[in-house]
mmCIF file of C-alpha atoms in Angstrom:
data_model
loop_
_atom_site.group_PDB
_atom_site.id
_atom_site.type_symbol
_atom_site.label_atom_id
_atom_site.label_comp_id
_atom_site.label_asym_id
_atom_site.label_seq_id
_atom_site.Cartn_x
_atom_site.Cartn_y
_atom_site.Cartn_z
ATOM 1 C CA UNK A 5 55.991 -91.694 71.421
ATOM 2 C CA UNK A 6 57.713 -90.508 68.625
ATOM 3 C CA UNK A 7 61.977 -90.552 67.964
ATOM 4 C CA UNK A 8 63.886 -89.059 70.849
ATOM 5 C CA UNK A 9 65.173 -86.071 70.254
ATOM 6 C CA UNK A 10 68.433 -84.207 71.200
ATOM 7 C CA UNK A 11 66.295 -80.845 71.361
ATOM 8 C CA UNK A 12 65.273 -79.216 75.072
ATOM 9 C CA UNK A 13 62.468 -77.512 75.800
ATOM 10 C CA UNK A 14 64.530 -74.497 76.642
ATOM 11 C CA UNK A 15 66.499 -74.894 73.729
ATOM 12 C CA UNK A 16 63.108 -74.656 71.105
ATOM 13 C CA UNK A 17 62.345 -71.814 72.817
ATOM 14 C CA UNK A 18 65.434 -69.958 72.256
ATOM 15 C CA UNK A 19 64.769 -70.339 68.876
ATOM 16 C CA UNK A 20 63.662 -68.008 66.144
ATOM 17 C CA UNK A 21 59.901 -66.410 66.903
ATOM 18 C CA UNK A 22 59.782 -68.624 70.213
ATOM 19 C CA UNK A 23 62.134 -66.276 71.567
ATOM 20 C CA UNK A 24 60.359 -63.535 71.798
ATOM 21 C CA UNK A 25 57.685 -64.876 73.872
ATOM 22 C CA UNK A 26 60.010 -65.860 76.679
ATOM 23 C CA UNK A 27 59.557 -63.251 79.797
ATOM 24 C CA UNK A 28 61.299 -65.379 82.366
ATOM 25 C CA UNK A 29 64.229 -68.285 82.198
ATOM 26 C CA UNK A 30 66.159 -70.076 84.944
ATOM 27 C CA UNK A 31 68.154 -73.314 84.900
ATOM 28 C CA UNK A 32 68.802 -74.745 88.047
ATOM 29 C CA UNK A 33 71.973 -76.471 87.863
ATOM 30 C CA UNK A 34 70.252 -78.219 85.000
ATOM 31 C CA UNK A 35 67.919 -80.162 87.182
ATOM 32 C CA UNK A 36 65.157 -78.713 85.723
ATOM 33 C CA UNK A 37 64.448 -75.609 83.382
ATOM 34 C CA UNK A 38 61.625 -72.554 84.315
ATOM 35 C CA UNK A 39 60.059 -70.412 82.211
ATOM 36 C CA UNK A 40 57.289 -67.923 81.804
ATOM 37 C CA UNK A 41 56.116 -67.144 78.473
ATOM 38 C CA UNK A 42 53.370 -65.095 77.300
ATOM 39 C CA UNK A 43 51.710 -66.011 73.375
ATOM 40 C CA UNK A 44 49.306 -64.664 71.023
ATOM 41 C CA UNK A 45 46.790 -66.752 70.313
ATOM 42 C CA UNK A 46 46.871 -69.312 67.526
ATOM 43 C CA UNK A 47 49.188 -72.747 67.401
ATOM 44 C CA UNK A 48 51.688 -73.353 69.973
ATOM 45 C CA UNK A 49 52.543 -76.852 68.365
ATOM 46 C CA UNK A 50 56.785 -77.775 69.131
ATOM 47 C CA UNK A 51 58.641 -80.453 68.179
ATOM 48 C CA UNK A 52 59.787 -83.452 70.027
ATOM 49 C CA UNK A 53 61.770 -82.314 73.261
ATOM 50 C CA UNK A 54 63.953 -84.029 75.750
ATOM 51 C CA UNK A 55 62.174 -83.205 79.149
ATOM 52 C CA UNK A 56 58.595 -83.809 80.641
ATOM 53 C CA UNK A 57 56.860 -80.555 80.801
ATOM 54 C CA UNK A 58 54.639 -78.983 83.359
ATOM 55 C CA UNK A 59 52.245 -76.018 82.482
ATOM 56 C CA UNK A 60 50.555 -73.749 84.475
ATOM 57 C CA UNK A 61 48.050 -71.487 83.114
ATOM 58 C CA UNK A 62 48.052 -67.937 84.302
ATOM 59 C CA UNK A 63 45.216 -66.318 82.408
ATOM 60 C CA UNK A 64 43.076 -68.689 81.560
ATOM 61 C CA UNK A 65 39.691 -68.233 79.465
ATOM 62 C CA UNK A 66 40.460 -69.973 76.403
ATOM 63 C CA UNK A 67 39.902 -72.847 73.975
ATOM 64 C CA UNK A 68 42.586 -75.253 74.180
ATOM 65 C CA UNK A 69 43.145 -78.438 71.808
ATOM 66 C CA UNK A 70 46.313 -80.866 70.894
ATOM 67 C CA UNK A 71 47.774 -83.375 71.591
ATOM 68 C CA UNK A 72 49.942 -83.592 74.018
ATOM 69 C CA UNK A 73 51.148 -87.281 74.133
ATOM 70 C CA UNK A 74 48.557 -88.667 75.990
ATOM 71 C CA UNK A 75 45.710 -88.556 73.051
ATOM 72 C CA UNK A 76 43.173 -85.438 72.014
ATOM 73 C CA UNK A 77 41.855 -83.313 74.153
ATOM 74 C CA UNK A 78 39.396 -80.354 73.371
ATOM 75 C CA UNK A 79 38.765 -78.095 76.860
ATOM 76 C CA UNK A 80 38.185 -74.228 77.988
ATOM 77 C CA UNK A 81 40.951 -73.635 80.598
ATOM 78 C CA UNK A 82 40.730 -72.142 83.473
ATOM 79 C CA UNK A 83 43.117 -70.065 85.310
ATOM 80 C CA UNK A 84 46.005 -72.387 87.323
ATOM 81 C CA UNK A 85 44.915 -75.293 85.133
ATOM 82 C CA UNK A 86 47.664 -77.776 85.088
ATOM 83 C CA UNK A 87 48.786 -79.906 81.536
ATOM 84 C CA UNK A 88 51.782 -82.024 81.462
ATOM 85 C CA UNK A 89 53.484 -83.006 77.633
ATOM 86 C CA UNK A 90 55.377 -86.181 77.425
ATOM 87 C CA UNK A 91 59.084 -86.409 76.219
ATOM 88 C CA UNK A 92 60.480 -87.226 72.891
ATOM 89 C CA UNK A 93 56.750 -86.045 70.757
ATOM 90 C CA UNK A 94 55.432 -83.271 68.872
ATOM 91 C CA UNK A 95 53.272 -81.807 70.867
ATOM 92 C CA UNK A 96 49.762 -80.017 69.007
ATOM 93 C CA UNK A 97 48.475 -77.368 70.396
ATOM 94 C CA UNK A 98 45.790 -75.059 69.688
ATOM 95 C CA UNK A 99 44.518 -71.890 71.670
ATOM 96 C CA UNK A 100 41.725 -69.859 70.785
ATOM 97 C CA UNK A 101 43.261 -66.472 72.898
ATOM 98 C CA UNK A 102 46.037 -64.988 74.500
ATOM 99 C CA UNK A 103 47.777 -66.626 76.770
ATOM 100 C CA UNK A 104 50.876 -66.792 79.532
ATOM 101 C CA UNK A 105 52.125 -70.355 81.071
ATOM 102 C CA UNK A 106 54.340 -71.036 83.484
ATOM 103 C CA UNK A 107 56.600 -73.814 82.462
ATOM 104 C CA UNK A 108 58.768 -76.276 84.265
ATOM 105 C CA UNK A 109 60.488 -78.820 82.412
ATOM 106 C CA UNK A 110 62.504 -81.868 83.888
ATOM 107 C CA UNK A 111 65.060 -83.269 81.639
ATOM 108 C CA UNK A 112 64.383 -87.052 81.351
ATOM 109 C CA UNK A 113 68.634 -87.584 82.068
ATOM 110 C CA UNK A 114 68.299 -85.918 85.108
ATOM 111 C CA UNK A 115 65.241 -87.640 86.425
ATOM 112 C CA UNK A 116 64.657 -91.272 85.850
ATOM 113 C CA UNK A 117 67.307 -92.496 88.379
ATOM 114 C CA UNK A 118 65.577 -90.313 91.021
ATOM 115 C CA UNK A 119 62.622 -91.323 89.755
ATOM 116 C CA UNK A 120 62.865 -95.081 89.628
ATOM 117 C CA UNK A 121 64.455 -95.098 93.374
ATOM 118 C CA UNK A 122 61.284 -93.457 94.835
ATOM 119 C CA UNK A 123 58.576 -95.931 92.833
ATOM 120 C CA UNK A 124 60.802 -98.904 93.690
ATOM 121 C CA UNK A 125 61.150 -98.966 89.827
ATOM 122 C CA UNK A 126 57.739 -98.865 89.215
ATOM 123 C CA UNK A 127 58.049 -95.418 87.198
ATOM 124 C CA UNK A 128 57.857 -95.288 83.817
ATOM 125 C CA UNK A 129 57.933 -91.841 81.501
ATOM 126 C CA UNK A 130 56.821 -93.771 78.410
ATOM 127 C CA UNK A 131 53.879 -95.151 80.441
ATOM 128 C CA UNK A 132 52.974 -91.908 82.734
ATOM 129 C CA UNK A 133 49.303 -91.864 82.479
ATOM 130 C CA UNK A 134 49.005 -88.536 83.461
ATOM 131 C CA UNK A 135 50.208 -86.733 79.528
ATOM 132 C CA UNK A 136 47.878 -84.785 78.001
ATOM 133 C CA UNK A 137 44.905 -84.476 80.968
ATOM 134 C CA UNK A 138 44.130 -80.868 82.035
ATOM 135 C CA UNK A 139 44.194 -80.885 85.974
ATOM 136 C CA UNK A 140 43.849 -78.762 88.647
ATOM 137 C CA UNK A 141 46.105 -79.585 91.899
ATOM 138 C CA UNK A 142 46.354 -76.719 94.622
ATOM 139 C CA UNK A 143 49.934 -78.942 96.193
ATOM 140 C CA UNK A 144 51.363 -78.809 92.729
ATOM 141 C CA UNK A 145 50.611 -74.669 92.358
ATOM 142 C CA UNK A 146 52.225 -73.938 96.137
ATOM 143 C CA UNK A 147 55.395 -75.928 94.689
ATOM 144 C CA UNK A 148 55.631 -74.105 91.641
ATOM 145 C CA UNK A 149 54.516 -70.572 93.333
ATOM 146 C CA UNK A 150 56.899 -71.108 95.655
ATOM 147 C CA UNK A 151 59.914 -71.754 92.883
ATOM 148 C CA UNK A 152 59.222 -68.403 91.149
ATOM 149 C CA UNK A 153 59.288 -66.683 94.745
ATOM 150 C CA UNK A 154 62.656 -68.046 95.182
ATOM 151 C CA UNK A 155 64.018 -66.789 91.901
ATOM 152 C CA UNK A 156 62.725 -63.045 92.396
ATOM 153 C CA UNK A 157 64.225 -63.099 95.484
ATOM 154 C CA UNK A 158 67.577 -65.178 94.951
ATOM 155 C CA UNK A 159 67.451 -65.227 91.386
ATOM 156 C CA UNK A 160 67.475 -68.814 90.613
ATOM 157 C CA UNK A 161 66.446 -71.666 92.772
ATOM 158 C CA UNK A 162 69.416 -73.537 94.602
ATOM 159 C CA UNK A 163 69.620 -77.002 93.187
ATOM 160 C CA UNK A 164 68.441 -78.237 96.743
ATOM 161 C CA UNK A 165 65.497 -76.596 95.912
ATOM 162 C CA UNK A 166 64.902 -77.317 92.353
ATOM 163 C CA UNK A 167 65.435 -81.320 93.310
ATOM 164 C CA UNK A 168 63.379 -81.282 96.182
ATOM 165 C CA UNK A 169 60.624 -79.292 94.320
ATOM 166 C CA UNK A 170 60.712 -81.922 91.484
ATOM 167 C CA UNK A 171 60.626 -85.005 93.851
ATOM 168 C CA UNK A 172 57.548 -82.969 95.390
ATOM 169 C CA UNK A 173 55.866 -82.287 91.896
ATOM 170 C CA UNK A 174 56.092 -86.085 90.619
ATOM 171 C CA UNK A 175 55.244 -87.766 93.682
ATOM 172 C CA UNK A 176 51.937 -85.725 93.511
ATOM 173 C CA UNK A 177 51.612 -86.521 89.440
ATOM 174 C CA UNK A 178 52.456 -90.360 90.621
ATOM 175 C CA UNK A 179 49.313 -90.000 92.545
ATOM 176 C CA UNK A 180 47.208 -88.560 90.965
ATOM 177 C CA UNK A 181 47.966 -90.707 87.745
ATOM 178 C CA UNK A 182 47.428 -93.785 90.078
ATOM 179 C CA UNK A 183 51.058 -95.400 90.791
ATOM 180 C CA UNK A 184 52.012 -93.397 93.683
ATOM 181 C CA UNK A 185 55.867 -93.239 95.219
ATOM 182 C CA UNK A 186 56.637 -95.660 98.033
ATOM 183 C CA UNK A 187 55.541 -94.095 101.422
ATOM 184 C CA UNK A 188 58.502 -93.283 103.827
ATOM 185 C CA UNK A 189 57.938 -93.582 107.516
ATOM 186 C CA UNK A 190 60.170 -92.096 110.378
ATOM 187 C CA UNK A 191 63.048 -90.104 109.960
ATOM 188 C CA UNK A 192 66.660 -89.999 109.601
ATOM 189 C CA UNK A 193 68.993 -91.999 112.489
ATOM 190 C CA UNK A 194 70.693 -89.484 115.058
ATOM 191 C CA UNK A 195 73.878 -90.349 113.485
ATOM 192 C CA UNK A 196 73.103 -90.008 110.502
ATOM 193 C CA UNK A 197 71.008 -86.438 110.805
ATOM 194 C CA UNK A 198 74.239 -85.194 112.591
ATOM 195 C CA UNK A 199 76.119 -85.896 109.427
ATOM 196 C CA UNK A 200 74.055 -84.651 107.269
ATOM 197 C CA UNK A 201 73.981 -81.267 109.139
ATOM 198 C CA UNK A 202 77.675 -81.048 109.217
ATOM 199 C CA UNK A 203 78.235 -81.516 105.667
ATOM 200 C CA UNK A 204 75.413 -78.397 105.311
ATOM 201 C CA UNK A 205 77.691 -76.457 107.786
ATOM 202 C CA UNK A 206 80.755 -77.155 106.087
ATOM 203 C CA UNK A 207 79.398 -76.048 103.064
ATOM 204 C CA UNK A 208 77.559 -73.056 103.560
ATOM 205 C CA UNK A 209 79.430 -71.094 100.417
ATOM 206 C CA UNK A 210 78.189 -73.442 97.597
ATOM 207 C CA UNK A 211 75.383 -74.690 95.925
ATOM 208 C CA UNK A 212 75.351 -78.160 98.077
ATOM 209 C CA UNK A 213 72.280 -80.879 96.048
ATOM 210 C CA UNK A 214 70.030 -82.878 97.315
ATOM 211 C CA UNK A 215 71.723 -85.567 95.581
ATOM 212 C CA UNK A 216 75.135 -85.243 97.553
ATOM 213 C CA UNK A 217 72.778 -85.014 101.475
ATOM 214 C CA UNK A 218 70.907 -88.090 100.315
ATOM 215 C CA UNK A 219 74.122 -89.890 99.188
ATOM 216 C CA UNK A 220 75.538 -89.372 102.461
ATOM 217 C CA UNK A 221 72.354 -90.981 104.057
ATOM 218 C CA UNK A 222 72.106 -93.826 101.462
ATOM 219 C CA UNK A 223 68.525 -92.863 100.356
ATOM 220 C CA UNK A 224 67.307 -91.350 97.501
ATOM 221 C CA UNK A 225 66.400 -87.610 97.278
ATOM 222 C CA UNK A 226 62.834 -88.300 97.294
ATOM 223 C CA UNK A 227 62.764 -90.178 100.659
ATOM 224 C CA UNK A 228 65.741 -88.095 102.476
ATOM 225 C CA UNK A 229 64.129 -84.832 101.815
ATOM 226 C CA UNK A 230 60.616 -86.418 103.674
ATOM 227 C CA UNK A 231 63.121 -88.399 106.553
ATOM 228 C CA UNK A 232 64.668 -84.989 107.172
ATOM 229 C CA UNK A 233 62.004 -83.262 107.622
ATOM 230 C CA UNK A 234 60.725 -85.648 110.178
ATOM 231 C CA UNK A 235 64.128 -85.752 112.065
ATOM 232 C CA UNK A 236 64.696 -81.931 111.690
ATOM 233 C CA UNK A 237 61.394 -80.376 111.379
ATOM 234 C CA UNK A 238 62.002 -78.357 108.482
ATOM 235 C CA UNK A 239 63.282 -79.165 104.713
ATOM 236 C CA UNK A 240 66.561 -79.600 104.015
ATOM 237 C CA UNK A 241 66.661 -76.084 102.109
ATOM 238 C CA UNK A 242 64.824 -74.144 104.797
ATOM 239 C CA UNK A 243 67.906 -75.415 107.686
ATOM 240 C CA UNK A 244 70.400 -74.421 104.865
ATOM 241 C CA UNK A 245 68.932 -71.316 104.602
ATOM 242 C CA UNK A 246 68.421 -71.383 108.975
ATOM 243 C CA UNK A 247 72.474 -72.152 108.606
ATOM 244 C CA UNK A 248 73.278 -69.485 106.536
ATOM 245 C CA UNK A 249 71.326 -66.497 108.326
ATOM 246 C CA UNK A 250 72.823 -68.063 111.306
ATOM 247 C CA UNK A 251 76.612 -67.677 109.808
ATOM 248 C CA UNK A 252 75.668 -63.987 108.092
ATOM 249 C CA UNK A 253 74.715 -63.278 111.741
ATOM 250 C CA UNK A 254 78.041 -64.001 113.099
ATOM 251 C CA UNK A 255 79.440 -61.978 110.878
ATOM 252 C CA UNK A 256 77.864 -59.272 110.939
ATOM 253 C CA UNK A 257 78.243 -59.292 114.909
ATOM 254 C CA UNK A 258 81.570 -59.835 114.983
ATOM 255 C CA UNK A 259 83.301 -59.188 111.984
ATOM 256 C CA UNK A 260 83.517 -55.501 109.811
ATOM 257 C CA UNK A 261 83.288 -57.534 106.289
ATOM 258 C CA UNK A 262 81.659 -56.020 103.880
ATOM 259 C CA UNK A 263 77.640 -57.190 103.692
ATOM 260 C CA UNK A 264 78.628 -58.383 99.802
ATOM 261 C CA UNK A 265 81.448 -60.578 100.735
ATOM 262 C CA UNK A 266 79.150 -62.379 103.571
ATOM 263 C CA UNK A 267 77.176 -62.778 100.905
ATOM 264 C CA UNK A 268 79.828 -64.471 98.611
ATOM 265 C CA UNK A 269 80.984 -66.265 102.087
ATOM 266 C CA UNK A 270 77.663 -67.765 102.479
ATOM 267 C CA UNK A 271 76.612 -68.526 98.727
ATOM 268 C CA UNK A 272 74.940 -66.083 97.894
ATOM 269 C CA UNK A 273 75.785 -64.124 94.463
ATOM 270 C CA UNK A 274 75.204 -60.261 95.287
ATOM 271 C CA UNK A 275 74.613 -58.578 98.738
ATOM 272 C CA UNK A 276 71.655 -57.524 97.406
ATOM 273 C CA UNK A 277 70.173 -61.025 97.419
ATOM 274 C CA UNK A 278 71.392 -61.561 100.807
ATOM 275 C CA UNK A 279 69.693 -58.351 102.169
ATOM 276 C CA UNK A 280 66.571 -59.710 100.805
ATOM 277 C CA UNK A 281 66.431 -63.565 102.118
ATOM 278 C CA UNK A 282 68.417 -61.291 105.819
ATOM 279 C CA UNK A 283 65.093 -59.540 106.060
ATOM 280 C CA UNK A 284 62.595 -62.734 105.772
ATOM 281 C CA UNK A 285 64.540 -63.826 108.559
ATOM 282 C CA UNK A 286 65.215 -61.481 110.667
ATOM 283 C CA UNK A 287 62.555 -59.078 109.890
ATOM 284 C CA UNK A 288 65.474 -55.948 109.101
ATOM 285 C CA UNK A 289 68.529 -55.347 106.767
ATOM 286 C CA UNK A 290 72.093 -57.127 107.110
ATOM 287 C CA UNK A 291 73.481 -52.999 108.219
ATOM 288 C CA UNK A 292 70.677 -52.572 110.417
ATOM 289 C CA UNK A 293 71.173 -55.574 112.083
ATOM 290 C CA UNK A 294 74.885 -55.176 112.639
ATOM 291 C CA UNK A 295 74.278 -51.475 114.246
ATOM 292 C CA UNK A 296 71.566 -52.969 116.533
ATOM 293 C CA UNK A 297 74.166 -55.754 117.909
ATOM 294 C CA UNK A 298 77.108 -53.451 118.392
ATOM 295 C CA UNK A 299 75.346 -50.668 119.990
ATOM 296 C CA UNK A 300 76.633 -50.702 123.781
ATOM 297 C CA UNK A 301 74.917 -51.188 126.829
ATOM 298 C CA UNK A 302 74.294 -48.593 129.304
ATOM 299 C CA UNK A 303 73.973 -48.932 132.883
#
């Protein structure tokens, strides 16, 4: 490894040239940074950044060769192939065409406490044996696919999604580099589910972490998000999301507020946003909805 750095991924790339090649960029409540970013061919090499990097290659088709942290590799990459760069070194990097990568990159601040809880301090980023190999892992794409769903249709991941994403992503990296996270069996105690789901409820208007639910049980995020969904049978963002549909619901039945402040009422930034994650739900638009609840019975 070489010096750490005080330099971010996302903060190279706002840089000069690199910031022209930046379609897409969304910070999480700084748990973790995406971005999409399309490149002529020729040498991506970067300084040392703070954050372990995912890629995801959208295109495909080319010659790839560098270094990134984990020794030399020469390949021809394939479309969805998978690379991760370690923190703190200058990554090399060579590619023969035209290319556009999907990038998710996990500050090392923000993850080695999380990190070390779910290994049972067995995790190490300076040892992660993973840096540098070209993979392919279908459970790692769904994650990611599913990240950049979320942010066309809310705009940026909630930080209960961006943490449970992560946890998801480097307990399948842990495996497949060899030192996987400690299994969890069962789920959450009644009690504590019940708290859990009244701390969601009472908090329906912000942008409630991972961190703060698994505090409350006493576990890390890793293993509460898994326990949850074995108590609750769903994530803990999908029942926040089930919470929130619920609460525009009411509202809309019973209330004449104005479908943008439900939105604001419920966390969500723009009533547009709200219309969009309404319909997934209920399969119609928040006004549509309201006029097919108040229309009046006949007999």
């Amino acid at each position: 490894m070489n010096e750490p750095t005080d330099l971010s991924f996302t903060q190279w790339h706002r840089m000069g040239e690199q910031a022209s090649y930046v379609r897409t960029s969304k910070s999480p409540g700084g748990i973790l940074d995406l971005l999409e970013v399309e490149r002529p061919a020729g040498d991506m090499s970067r300084p040392a950044v703070t954050d372990i990097v995912l890629f995801e290659d959208l295109l495909g088709g080319g010659r790839v060769r560098g270094d990134l942290g984990g020794g030399r590799f020469d390949v021809r990459s394939k479309k969805g192939d998978l690379a991760v760069a370690a923190p703190n070194f200058a990554a090399t990097v060579m590619n023969d065409a035209n290319h556009q990568l999907r990038s998710l990159a996990f500050p090392v601040r923000q993850w080695q406490s999380v990190l070390d809880e779910a290994a049972d301090g067995r995790f190490s980023f300076e040892n992660f044996c993973i840096y540098g190999r070209v993979f392919d892992s279908p459970a790692i794409r769904r994650v990611v696919g599913n990240l950049w769903a979320i942010c066309k249709e809310e705009g940026a991941p909630s930080r209960l999604l961006a943490r449970a994403a992560g946890c998801e992503i480097f307990a399948e990296l842990c495996r497949l580099g060899g030192a996987p996270f400690a299994p969890t069996t069962g789920g959450l105690a009644p009690r504590t589910t019940l708290r859990c789901q009244e701390l969601m409820r009472a908090r329906l208007s912000e942008d409630i972490s991972l961190d703060e639910l698994a505090a409350e049980a006493q576990l890390s995020p890793y293993h509460f998000a898994r326990m949850f969904k074995q108590s609750v049978g769903v994530p803990p963002r999908v029942y926040f999301t089930q919470l929130r549909m619920e609460k525009a619901c009411e509202l809309l039945a019973l209330t004449d507020l104005p479908i943008t402040e439900i939105a604001f009422k419920i966390g969500y930034s723009s009533g547009q946003v709200l219309a969009r994650v309404f319909f997934k739900y209920q399969h119609m638009g928040p006004s549509d909805y309201r006029r097919a609840v108040r229309v009046p019975y006949s007999f």
